[in-house]
Amino acid sequence: MEGAADQTTKALSELAMDSSTTLNAAESSAGDGAGPRSKNALKKEQKMKQKEEEKRRKDEEKAEKAKQAPKASSQKAVAADDEEMDATQYYENRLKYLAAEKAKGENPYPHKFAVSMSIPKYIETYGSLNNGDHVENAEESLAGRIMSKRSSSSKLFFYDLHGDDFKVQVMADASKSGLDEAEFLKLHSNAKRGDIVGVIGFPGKTKRGELSIFPRSFILLSHCLHMMPRKADNVNAKKPEIWVPGQTRNPEAYVLKDQESRYRQRHLDMILNVEVRQIFRTRAKIISYVRRFLDNKNFLEVETPMMNMIAGGAAARPFVTHHNDLDMRLYMRIAPELYLKQLIVGGLERVYEIGKQFRNEGIDLTHNPEFTTCEFYMAFADYNDLMEMTEVMLSGMVKELTGGYKIKYNANGYDKDPIEIDFTPPFRRIEMIGELEKVAKLNIPKDLASEEANKYLIDACARFDVKCPPPQTTARLLDKLVGEFLEPTCVNPTFIINQPEIMSPLAKWHRSKSGLTERFELFINKHELCNAYTELNDPVVQRQRFADQLKDRQSGDDEAMALDETFCNALEYGLAPTGGWGLGIDRLSMLLTDSLNIKEVLFFPAMRPPQEESAAAQAPLTEEKK
Amino acid sequence: MEALKVWSLTATPLKQLLRLSSSSTRLATTIYGRRSYHLSPALRCASAASSSSSSATTAETSKPSGRNRRSASSSNSTSDREAIRSIRLKKVEELRGQGLEPYAYKWEKSHSANQLQEIYKHLANGEESDNEIDCVSIAGRVVARRAFGKLAFLTLRDDSGTIQLYCEKERLSDDQFEQLKQFIDIGDILGASGSMKRTEKGELSICVNSFSILTKSLLPLPDKYHGLTDIDKRYRQRYVDMIANPEVADVFRRRAKIVSEIRKTVESFGYLEVETPVLQGAAGGAEARPFVTFHNSLGRDLYLRIATELHLKRMLVGGFEKVYEIGRIFRNEGISTRHNPEFTTIEMYEAYSDYHSMMDMAELIVTQCSMAVNGKLTIDYQGTEICLERPWRRETMHNLVKEITGINFSELGEDLGNAKDTVLLALQDVLEPKDKSGIRACSSLGHLLNEIFEVVVEPKLVQPTFVLDYPIEISPLAKPHRGNAGLTERFELFICGREMANAFSELTDPVDQRTRLEEQVRQHNAKRAEAVRESPEPNAKKDDDDDESYEVTLDEDFLTALEYGMPPASGMGLGIDRLVMLLTNSASIRDVIAFPVLKLQQ
């Protein structure tokens, strides 16, 4: 009974915080709304709800505290009052405090703080002290964010100081502060959870073995003006393991759980959820590994334009913008391919680019309007070389990050058992058409460019109830069937190879299999991660392929590729036999960080503006501030 | 003007020819940008000396100029591009007719050209390595071709350099030698294998046992191509530029090395590399006109970022203490030799530090890069010697203005009108009319100081100089100076009169920040209103050209993030394109951007 009540109180507390952060998010995006009356009505309703929520939370919290601590000290009472305050009042009080400090000529935002040691280093250096030991002749300076605060009297305050994903306790004792009792109490009354502070003092361990710093000086560096969400204190809960690559994540342990709030206020997400910072460190390591791998193979990193006069290089819908001075339309690139190949023509034999691509498409679990890829081009190599390089790169990366070749991945949701994905090379290879025919028991006409093949595939899709929206080109039909029959079987890394020419306008025809190309796609956990081929370097054939794409475009396929005259012209100067390769960095990061939503691996993912009603409700406030 | 141009052209080709004749190896001190430009007249002269294409190409391989006159005519002597293309297309068909694939799938190289030059340095003239145990394999583009009866010489260029192929009919099958004579043109990409030999005349060569046509090129290389005399075309067809001028590729190799060195330097201090959005809901973090685009499914306008600052600072709030991003920035402004609509910067932020740390970091980054790509700290930039030796001069804006103009801004008093009069009087001899207008338009003492600095002082800052303590009016994101009211803790780094870096102790007070950004928005909107008032009947064209036509809004997300508390921090932005220009002695930003934005072709 008591446990249940406690749980309910915590849940309500978090709900209140979520509401508060949601309001903040709404506030940040003022939008057009209904008329004045409607706005006022919505505003009143919102305030009413908020007040009710706060009141309920306050009542329950008061009851809880009265039950558990009937003889709370005056200091605890002060802290409790802060925590019981509603978010708006808390914010106003903090602003008043800042204004008061400035009025006295104090600067509440100092310019710097000389850190003598990082918190992880401090822990490493002094972690071996014995319980109760103090090293009063040593002086260290630490800085970080206060995430918890408690006191045992008006002369003794305890803080958890967080920095660089580690924390250390601060034990502030009035008798060592050099301040009189009133000054000491005032200073520490003004230090709130979320504030960033600098501590100068000596190291030691408490009698119970908690490594601490005992401040002789305690300086507020920056202030958290908003109430920091509090972590639910569940004594029975296991302390979650620190996440490392290859293991599954534990989002249930997050202090801030609401996905919308986490993505919209990533700064708060990172403050509260240490695991989130580890995710992004891992992403940085992945990119660093790819770069090192390619640099060691003498590839040259290059930068090609993100804005182009023509949309080309892949089949996708571009963002369009306009250059004022030149008075011309520019397209955000959807792939850097054509420029990188021009560099191979120019005599650079190995080039790569890690950068953003832009596609004006819907947002979902695995798509963001801007995403990061690595593409490389290697003269005198073919797709067999690329498959081998892919295996070496990815298996080596997984080994370096995790110590082994297998990772756990919550492919079916965090509430179900994770699957295991094995990166041990070599990766399985299956031929697209051959395997599709075998698995789906099809007998596809040889000439894939024929009407006969198109009709056959339309029938096959109908028979298997595979949906293919118009236009029903043979390429799209094949794509749907492969998605239905082959992709789901590719959990461990699998190369689907030898795609048909009609699906691969930039890939070279297969040297021994008519109608096919020397292309592969790497699938892991049923999703495409990598796309590569022996590059088409015959300019005559390339022009023909572009012409075919134009036909598809005219029949309504707006993802068909446009002719790029500059690129065709470049090929005519001679492109060496070349292998070209592209990898989705975001998707790879998702796999190696056990993320199901691409937003988890993007610091600031694209978000829909907050709901219009909320925005409308907040509009008056925004106007007021302005 | 015209006379000067003629004189310049007359003088330089002679120097170029002298260089070609006096040196068979590329000099480390070659000025790439300048040489690329002047190579065309030299080629034109060389072409005039003989009517064949191979002689001009030979000149590019830095052989003594005397050899130009001894070249044989080639089978593609016609200068008409379309005719050449037609001829080569026929060759493609004939090759396929013979069962040969003119567009091969791959080739196994055992060595690069330079590796062979190095490994077989010991061979004496006329000496040949053992054919049985010493077979090498190479691939590259044919850049020169000479055939005499039963002997043919081809010069192959790959990524690293060039090497000669020595082809004897006796050593090749009859078919292969005929194939070589009949089908291979300059520009084709060839793979060849054989043993090594140094000719009697001292040229290291591969005695070819077998070869493969890897790629048949259709278009001739530009010995007579007008692109080489037209700088615009060099950028428009960069691949031709790089084929014709191997030193162009060297600029991009150095660029890659610079970026790599920056990364290494920064990461050795524990900075984490991150990526922030290019497409944003609001354009903030700098004063610049943004590109606007539209997201179909979200149904809203998005702006291309004009700085990475606001997102990187959110990360300091989030608990990362050192972050950086190397990425593209977009500004919808004019194109010039120093500006490209998209350019690359590194921005970095460090918690608990102030702008002095960033000065040290800037010095370290630039000196490390110079050592990495030039091997020294004293470099030549467009004829001026620049000394990058640390420490670099650090001086306040006030003192620099005083030093150069004699005007002490600390004594000008508070009245803006009087200050302007004093300045105009003191500088009337050196100011242009537009500069005077700029001064009269200044809205504050801070703007006035900055205007004088930009007009009079900036061009004189040739050696590396940190300009410190900018006025608060022009620094909306920088922290107020801890000791001097009215100033901020901000610096800019100038080398050769150009801004290379911009940095400050970051403003972490959310109340102050909100006030300043609101003021910025207010001023921007006031200018827009004024612009509208000044043109009673504005048309669409005028509106587009108006510098103030774009909308600026507060970034509420950013301000809210600050309210959660940002630690004291410093941040810096450094222009990578400008740094590469400096360290590769390139006059134009287009020389260091592989594919710069260009006007539509007429």
PDB file of C-alpha atoms in Angstrom, chain B residues 280-508:
ATOM      1  CA  GLN B 280      17.131  24.659 -38.899  1.00  0.00           C
ATOM      2  CA  GLY B 281      13.844  26.164 -37.906  1.00  0.00           C
ATOM      3  CA  ALA B 282      15.488  29.543 -37.353  1.00  0.00           C
ATOM      4  CA  ALA B 283      18.719  31.055 -38.613  1.00  0.00           C
ATOM      5  CA  GLY B 284      20.803  32.287 -35.698  1.00  0.00           C
ATOM      6  CA  GLY B 285      24.277  32.490 -34.277  1.00  0.00           C
ATOM      7  CA  ALA B 286      25.646  35.091 -36.675  1.00  0.00           C
ATOM      8  CA  GLU B 287      24.556  38.028 -38.796  1.00  0.00           C
ATOM      9  CA  ALA B 288      24.084  36.804 -42.342  1.00  0.00           C
ATOM     10  CA  ARG B 289      21.382  36.246 -44.890  1.00  0.00           C
ATOM     11  CA  PRO B 290      20.282  32.613 -44.869  1.00  0.00           C
ATOM     12  CA  PHE B 291      19.230  30.284 -47.645  1.00  0.00           C
ATOM     13  CA  VAL B 292      15.602  29.271 -47.267  1.00  0.00           C
ATOM     14  CA  THR B 293      14.087  25.975 -48.295  1.00  0.00           C
ATOM     15  CA  PHE B 294      10.819  24.178 -47.640  1.00  0.00           C
ATOM     16  CA  HIS B 295      10.164  20.800 -46.067  1.00  0.00           C
ATOM     17  CA  ASN B 296       7.306  19.102 -47.897  1.00  0.00           C
ATOM     18  CA  SER B 297       5.905  16.793 -45.266  1.00  0.00           C
ATOM     19  CA  LEU B 298       6.496  19.104 -42.304  1.00  0.00           C
ATOM     20  CA  GLY B 299       4.971  21.917 -44.326  1.00  0.00           C
ATOM     21  CA  ARG B 300       7.372  24.552 -43.112  1.00  0.00           C
ATOM     22  CA  ASP B 301      10.277  26.722 -44.149  1.00  0.00           C
ATOM     23  CA  LEU B 302      13.723  25.660 -43.067  1.00  0.00           C
ATOM     24  CA  TYR B 303      16.905  27.687 -43.108  1.00  0.00           C
ATOM     25  CA  LEU B 304      20.377  26.500 -43.964  1.00  0.00           C
ATOM     26  CA  ARG B 305      22.576  27.217 -40.981  1.00  0.00           C
ATOM     27  CA  ILE B 306      24.712  30.352 -40.914  1.00  0.00           C
ATOM     28  CA  ALA B 307      26.707  29.114 -37.902  1.00  0.00           C
ATOM     29  CA  THR B 308      26.909  26.023 -35.708  1.00  0.00           C
ATOM     30  CA  GLU B 309      27.211  28.018 -32.526  1.00  0.00           C
ATOM     31  CA  LEU B 310      23.816  27.766 -30.893  1.00  0.00           C
ATOM     32  CA  HIS B 311      23.621  23.991 -31.115  1.00  0.00           C
ATOM     33  CA  LEU B 312      27.166  23.451 -29.927  1.00  0.00           C
ATOM     34  CA  LYS B 313      26.479  25.556 -26.864  1.00  0.00           C
ATOM     35  CA  ARG B 314      23.461  23.424 -26.039  1.00  0.00           C
ATOM     36  CA  MET B 315      25.896  20.543 -25.744  1.00  0.00           C
ATOM     37  CA  LEU B 316      27.873  22.323 -23.067  1.00  0.00           C
ATOM     38  CA  VAL B 317      24.585  22.728 -21.224  1.00  0.00           C
ATOM     39  CA  GLY B 318      24.049  18.999 -21.720  1.00  0.00           C
ATOM     40  CA  GLY B 319      27.269  18.083 -19.947  1.00  0.00           C
ATOM     41  CA  PHE B 320      29.876  17.693 -22.686  1.00  0.00           C
ATOM     42  CA  GLU B 321      32.774  19.896 -21.703  1.00  0.00           C
ATOM     43  CA  LYS B 322      34.685  20.132 -24.974  1.00  0.00           C
ATOM     44  CA  VAL B 323      32.999  19.842 -28.348  1.00  0.00           C
ATOM     45  CA  TYR B 324      33.821  20.781 -31.900  1.00  0.00           C
ATOM     46  CA  GLU B 325      32.321  20.513 -35.350  1.00  0.00           C
ATOM     47  CA  ILE B 326      34.015  20.739 -38.714  1.00  0.00           C
ATOM     48  CA  GLY B 327      31.244  21.457 -41.149  1.00  0.00           C
ATOM     49  CA  ARG B 328      29.664  23.523 -43.844  1.00  0.00           C
ATOM     50  CA  ILE B 329      28.170  26.958 -43.327  1.00  0.00           C
ATOM     51  CA  PHE B 330      25.829  28.630 -45.818  1.00  0.00           C
ATOM     52  CA  ARG B 331      25.442  32.333 -46.466  1.00  0.00           C
ATOM     53  CA  ASN B 332      23.223  33.794 -49.163  1.00  0.00           C
ATOM     54  CA  GLU B 333      25.608  36.574 -50.098  1.00  0.00           C
ATOM     55  CA  GLY B 334      27.695  37.673 -53.023  1.00  0.00           C
ATOM     56  CA  ILE B 335      30.298  35.480 -54.669  1.00  0.00           C
ATOM     57  CA  SER B 336      33.863  36.736 -54.855  1.00  0.00           C
ATOM     58  CA  THR B 337      37.413  35.431 -54.863  1.00  0.00           C
ATOM     59  CA  ARG B 338      37.185  35.318 -51.095  1.00  0.00           C
ATOM     60  CA  HIS B 339      33.609  34.134 -50.627  1.00  0.00           C
ATOM     61  CA  ASN B 340      31.712  31.026 -51.603  1.00  0.00           C
ATOM     62  CA  PRO B 341      28.063  30.588 -50.609  1.00  0.00           C
ATOM     63  CA  GLU B 342      29.011  27.427 -48.761  1.00  0.00           C
ATOM     64  CA  PHE B 343      32.240  27.288 -46.841  1.00  0.00           C
ATOM     65  CA  THR B 344      33.842  25.174 -44.170  1.00  0.00           C
ATOM     66  CA  THR B 345      34.640  26.100 -40.596  1.00  0.00           C
ATOM     67  CA  ILE B 346      35.655  24.465 -37.389  1.00  0.00           C
ATOM     68  CA  GLU B 347      33.824  25.691 -34.322  1.00  0.00           C
ATOM     69  CA  MET B 348      34.895  24.574 -30.887  1.00  0.00           C
ATOM     70  CA  TYR B 349      33.664  25.210 -27.362  1.00  0.00           C
ATOM     71  CA  GLU B 350      35.360  24.522 -24.048  1.00  0.00           C
ATOM     72  CA  ALA B 351      33.735  24.689 -20.626  1.00  0.00           C
ATOM     73  CA  TYR B 352      35.412  26.486 -17.716  1.00  0.00           C
ATOM     74  CA  SER B 353      37.824  28.382 -19.949  1.00  0.00           C
ATOM     75  CA  ASP B 354      37.936  31.898 -21.338  1.00  0.00           C
ATOM     76  CA  TYR B 355      39.071  33.482 -24.565  1.00  0.00           C
ATOM     77  CA  HIS B 356      42.748  33.336 -23.672  1.00  0.00           C
ATOM     78  CA  SER B 357      42.598  29.556 -24.032  1.00  0.00           C
ATOM     79  CA  MET B 358      41.247  29.992 -27.524  1.00  0.00           C
ATOM     80  CA  MET B 359      44.102  32.272 -28.538  1.00  0.00           C
ATOM     81  CA  ASP B 360      46.530  29.570 -27.508  1.00  0.00           C
ATOM     82  CA  MET B 361      44.487  26.991 -29.397  1.00  0.00           C
ATOM     83  CA  ALA B 362      44.369  29.113 -32.556  1.00  0.00           C
ATOM     84  CA  GLU B 363      48.139  29.554 -32.517  1.00  0.00           C
ATOM     85  CA  LEU B 364      48.636  25.850 -31.979  1.00  0.00           C
ATOM     86  CA  ILE B 365      46.267  24.766 -34.752  1.00  0.00           C
ATOM     87  CA  VAL B 366      47.729  27.079 -37.377  1.00  0.00           C
ATOM     88  CA  THR B 367      51.346  26.308 -36.529  1.00  0.00           C
ATOM     89  CA  GLN B 368      50.722  22.550 -36.441  1.00  0.00           C
ATOM     90  CA  CYS B 369      49.055  22.732 -39.849  1.00  0.00           C
ATOM     91  CA  SER B 370      51.853  24.799 -41.330  1.00  0.00           C
ATOM     92  CA  MET B 371      54.456  22.340 -40.098  1.00  0.00           C
ATOM     93  CA  ALA B 372      52.395  19.440 -41.426  1.00  0.00           C
ATOM     94  CA  VAL B 373      51.979  20.740 -44.976  1.00  0.00           C
ATOM     95  CA  ASN B 374      54.930  23.114 -45.393  1.00  0.00           C
ATOM     96  CA  GLY B 375      57.480  21.827 -42.929  1.00  0.00           C
ATOM     97  CA  LYS B 376      58.160  25.338 -41.646  1.00  0.00           C
ATOM     98  CA  LEU B 377      56.598  28.362 -40.005  1.00  0.00           C
ATOM     99  CA  THR B 378      57.811  31.122 -42.296  1.00  0.00           C
ATOM    100  CA  ILE B 379      55.721  30.999 -45.431  1.00  0.00           C
ATOM    101  CA  ASP B 380      55.155  33.083 -48.519  1.00  0.00           C
ATOM    102  CA  TYR B 381      51.672  34.255 -49.271  1.00  0.00           C
ATOM    103  CA  GLN B 382      51.179  36.016 -52.599  1.00  0.00           C
ATOM    104  CA  GLY B 383      54.596  37.611 -52.368  1.00  0.00           C
ATOM    105  CA  THR B 384      54.481  38.517 -48.690  1.00  0.00           C
ATOM    106  CA  GLU B 385      56.520  36.678 -46.093  1.00  0.00           C
ATOM    107  CA  ILE B 386      54.399  35.603 -43.130  1.00  0.00           C
ATOM    108  CA  CYS B 387      55.999  34.477 -39.898  1.00  0.00           C
ATOM    109  CA  LEU B 388      53.796  32.096 -37.938  1.00  0.00           C
ATOM    110  CA  GLU B 389      56.257  31.640 -35.103  1.00  0.00           C
ATOM    111  CA  ARG B 390      54.538  31.822 -31.711  1.00  0.00           C
ATOM    112  CA  PRO B 391      53.649  33.891 -29.784  1.00  0.00           C
ATOM    113  CA  TRP B 392      51.544  36.105 -31.977  1.00  0.00           C
ATOM    114  CA  ARG B 393      50.778  39.702 -31.206  1.00  0.00           C
ATOM    115  CA  ARG B 394      47.808  40.298 -28.927  1.00  0.00           C
ATOM    116  CA  GLU B 395      46.487  43.827 -28.896  1.00  0.00           C
ATOM    117  CA  THR B 396      43.192  45.539 -28.130  1.00  0.00           C
ATOM    118  CA  MET B 397      41.129  47.115 -30.867  1.00  0.00           C
ATOM    119  CA  HIS B 398      41.363  50.457 -29.083  1.00  0.00           C
ATOM    120  CA  ASN B 399      45.137  50.370 -29.026  1.00  0.00           C
ATOM    121  CA  LEU B 400      45.466  49.286 -32.640  1.00  0.00           C
ATOM    122  CA  VAL B 401      43.189  52.086 -33.806  1.00  0.00           C
ATOM    123  CA  LYS B 402      45.129  54.555 -31.692  1.00  0.00           C
ATOM    124  CA  GLU B 403      48.462  53.244 -32.937  1.00  0.00           C
ATOM    125  CA  ILE B 404      47.550  53.606 -36.583  1.00  0.00           C
ATOM    126  CA  THR B 405      45.233  56.609 -36.625  1.00  0.00           C
ATOM    127  CA  GLY B 406      46.244  58.486 -33.491  1.00  0.00           C
ATOM    128  CA  ILE B 407      42.621  58.494 -32.330  1.00  0.00           C
ATOM    129  CA  ASN B 408      42.085  57.526 -28.709  1.00  0.00           C
ATOM    130  CA  PHE B 409      38.515  56.285 -28.426  1.00  0.00           C
ATOM    131  CA  SER B 410      38.712  56.321 -24.655  1.00  0.00           C
ATOM    132  CA  GLU B 411      38.868  60.104 -24.802  1.00  0.00           C
ATOM    133  CA  LEU B 412      36.198  60.747 -27.416  1.00  0.00           C
ATOM    134  CA  GLY B 413      33.461  61.177 -24.844  1.00  0.00           C
ATOM    135  CA  GLU B 414      29.928  59.860 -24.900  1.00  0.00           C
ATOM    136  CA  ASP B 415      28.433  62.014 -27.625  1.00  0.00           C
ATOM    137  CA  LEU B 416      28.213  60.022 -30.826  1.00  0.00           C
ATOM    138  CA  GLY B 417      27.847  63.041 -33.087  1.00  0.00           C
ATOM    139  CA  ASN B 418      30.945  64.708 -31.698  1.00  0.00           C
ATOM    140  CA  ALA B 419      32.890  61.486 -31.934  1.00  0.00           C
ATOM    141  CA  LYS B 420      31.984  61.103 -35.602  1.00  0.00           C
ATOM    142  CA  ASP B 421      33.038  64.661 -36.337  1.00  0.00           C
ATOM    143  CA  THR B 422      36.360  64.134 -34.601  1.00  0.00           C
ATOM    144  CA  VAL B 423      37.013  60.944 -36.518  1.00  0.00           C
ATOM    145  CA  LEU B 424      36.054  62.385 -39.882  1.00  0.00           C
ATOM    146  CA  LEU B 425      38.283  65.377 -39.291  1.00  0.00           C
ATOM    147  CA  ALA B 426      41.255  63.289 -38.249  1.00  0.00           C
ATOM    148  CA  LEU B 427      40.950  60.856 -41.156  1.00  0.00           C
ATOM    149  CA  GLN B 428      39.609  63.017 -43.949  1.00  0.00           C
ATOM    150  CA  ASP B 429      42.706  62.469 -46.075  1.00  0.00           C
ATOM    151  CA  VAL B 430      42.588  58.682 -46.023  1.00  0.00           C
ATOM    152  CA  LEU B 431      38.871  57.929 -46.170  1.00  0.00           C
ATOM    153  CA  GLU B 432      36.911  57.158 -49.321  1.00  0.00           C
ATOM    154  CA  PRO B 433      33.464  58.717 -49.705  1.00  0.00           C
ATOM    155  CA  LYS B 434      31.751  55.399 -49.063  1.00  0.00           C
ATOM    156  CA  ASP B 435      33.823  54.999 -45.903  1.00  0.00           C
ATOM    157  CA  LYS B 436      32.674  58.417 -44.747  1.00  0.00           C
ATOM    158  CA  SER B 437      29.074  57.394 -45.381  1.00  0.00           C
ATOM    159  CA  GLY B 438      29.663  54.247 -43.374  1.00  0.00           C
ATOM    160  CA  ILE B 439      30.973  56.284 -40.484  1.00  0.00           C
ATOM    161  CA  ARG B 440      28.042  58.664 -40.540  1.00  0.00           C
ATOM    162  CA  ALA B 441      25.660  55.691 -40.515  1.00  0.00           C
ATOM    163  CA  CYS B 442      27.127  54.196 -37.327  1.00  0.00           C
ATOM    164  CA  SER B 443      24.516  53.865 -34.614  1.00  0.00           C
ATOM    165  CA  SER B 444      26.827  53.706 -31.601  1.00  0.00           C
ATOM    166  CA  LEU B 445      30.365  54.348 -30.428  1.00  0.00           C
ATOM    167  CA  GLY B 446      31.029  50.636 -30.644  1.00  0.00           C
ATOM    168  CA  HIS B 447      29.986  50.525 -34.278  1.00  0.00           C
ATOM    169  CA  LEU B 448      32.081  53.600 -34.972  1.00  0.00           C
ATOM    170  CA  LEU B 449      35.189  52.043 -33.475  1.00  0.00           C
ATOM    171  CA  ASN B 450      34.621  48.881 -35.460  1.00  0.00           C
ATOM    172  CA  GLU B 451      34.083  50.824 -38.676  1.00  0.00           C
ATOM    173  CA  ILE B 452      37.384  52.679 -38.293  1.00  0.00           C
ATOM    174  CA  PHE B 453      39.103  49.444 -37.447  1.00  0.00           C
ATOM    175  CA  GLU B 454      37.777  47.678 -40.531  1.00  0.00           C
ATOM    176  CA  VAL B 455      38.545  50.502 -42.937  1.00  0.00           C
ATOM    177  CA  VAL B 456      41.933  51.691 -41.732  1.00  0.00           C
ATOM    178  CA  VAL B 457      43.505  49.068 -39.502  1.00  0.00           C
ATOM    179  CA  GLU B 458      42.423  45.679 -40.787  1.00  0.00           C
ATOM    180  CA  PRO B 459      44.298  45.801 -44.111  1.00  0.00           C
ATOM    181  CA  LYS B 460      47.506  46.511 -42.230  1.00  0.00           C
ATOM    182  CA  LEU B 461      47.359  43.427 -40.014  1.00  0.00           C
ATOM    183  CA  VAL B 462      49.601  41.261 -42.170  1.00  0.00           C
ATOM    184  CA  GLN B 463      51.471  39.238 -39.573  1.00  0.00           C
ATOM    185  CA  PRO B 464      49.321  37.092 -37.247  1.00  0.00           C
ATOM    186  CA  THR B 465      47.558  39.430 -34.853  1.00  0.00           C
ATOM    187  CA  PHE B 466      44.873  38.825 -32.256  1.00  0.00           C
ATOM    188  CA  VAL B 467      42.591  41.838 -32.033  1.00  0.00           C
ATOM    189  CA  LEU B 468      41.122  41.854 -28.538  1.00  0.00           C
ATOM    190  CA  ASP B 469      38.150  43.231 -26.681  1.00  0.00           C
ATOM    191  CA  TYR B 470      35.465  44.095 -29.174  1.00  0.00           C
ATOM    192  CA  PRO B 471      32.732  46.607 -28.360  1.00  0.00           C
ATOM    193  CA  ILE B 472      29.624  45.100 -26.844  1.00  0.00           C
ATOM    194  CA  GLU B 473      27.344  46.612 -29.507  1.00  0.00           C
ATOM    195  CA  ILE B 474      28.743  44.366 -32.204  1.00  0.00           C
ATOM    196  CA  SER B 475      29.109  41.199 -30.120  1.00  0.00           C
ATOM    197  CA  PRO B 476      25.665  39.882 -29.142  1.00  0.00           C
ATOM    198  CA  LEU B 477      26.890  36.466 -28.035  1.00  0.00           C
ATOM    199  CA  ALA B 478      30.086  37.443 -26.194  1.00  0.00           C
ATOM    200  CA  LYS B 479      30.467  37.938 -22.478  1.00  0.00           C
ATOM    201  CA  PRO B 480      30.992  41.454 -21.097  1.00  0.00           C
ATOM    202  CA  HIS B 481      34.627  42.179 -20.356  1.00  0.00           C
ATOM    203  CA  ARG B 482      35.335  41.434 -16.698  1.00  0.00           C
ATOM    204  CA  GLY B 483      37.374  44.614 -16.312  1.00  0.00           C
ATOM    205  CA  ASN B 484      36.282  47.097 -18.993  1.00  0.00           C
ATOM    206  CA  ALA B 485      32.696  48.266 -19.232  1.00  0.00           C
ATOM    207  CA  GLY B 486      31.323  48.531 -22.749  1.00  0.00           C
ATOM    208  CA  LEU B 487      33.662  45.875 -24.127  1.00  0.00           C
ATOM    209  CA  THR B 488      33.426  42.120 -24.507  1.00  0.00           C
ATOM    210  CA  GLU B 489      35.925  39.327 -24.104  1.00  0.00           C
ATOM    211  CA  ARG B 490      36.152  38.678 -27.799  1.00  0.00           C
ATOM    212  CA  PHE B 491      39.010  38.444 -30.247  1.00  0.00           C
ATOM    213  CA  GLU B 492      39.476  38.038 -33.968  1.00  0.00           C
ATOM    214  CA  LEU B 493      42.602  36.670 -35.570  1.00  0.00           C
ATOM    215  CA  PHE B 494      43.938  38.485 -38.623  1.00  0.00           C
ATOM    216  CA  ILE B 495      46.595  37.255 -41.034  1.00  0.00           C
ATOM    217  CA  CYS B 496      47.315  39.068 -44.305  1.00  0.00           C
ATOM    218  CA  GLY B 497      44.597  41.554 -43.497  1.00  0.00           C
ATOM    219  CA  ARG B 498      41.949  38.841 -43.369  1.00  0.00           C
ATOM    220  CA  GLU B 499      39.896  37.536 -40.518  1.00  0.00           C
ATOM    221  CA  MET B 500      40.833  33.925 -39.856  1.00  0.00           C
ATOM    222  CA  ALA B 501      39.110  33.270 -36.546  1.00  0.00           C
ATOM    223  CA  ASN B 502      36.511  34.769 -34.241  1.00  0.00           C
ATOM    224  CA  ALA B 503      36.252  33.816 -30.596  1.00  0.00           C
ATOM    225  CA  PHE B 504      34.961  34.928 -27.248  1.00  0.00           C
ATOM    226  CA  SER B 505      34.308  34.145 -23.649  1.00  0.00           C
ATOM    227  CA  GLU B 506      30.735  32.998 -24.089  1.00  0.00           C
ATOM    228  CA  LEU B 507      27.818  34.858 -22.634  1.00  0.00           C
ATOM    229  CA  THR B 508      26.207  32.445 -20.173  1.00  0.00           C
TER     230      THR B 508
END
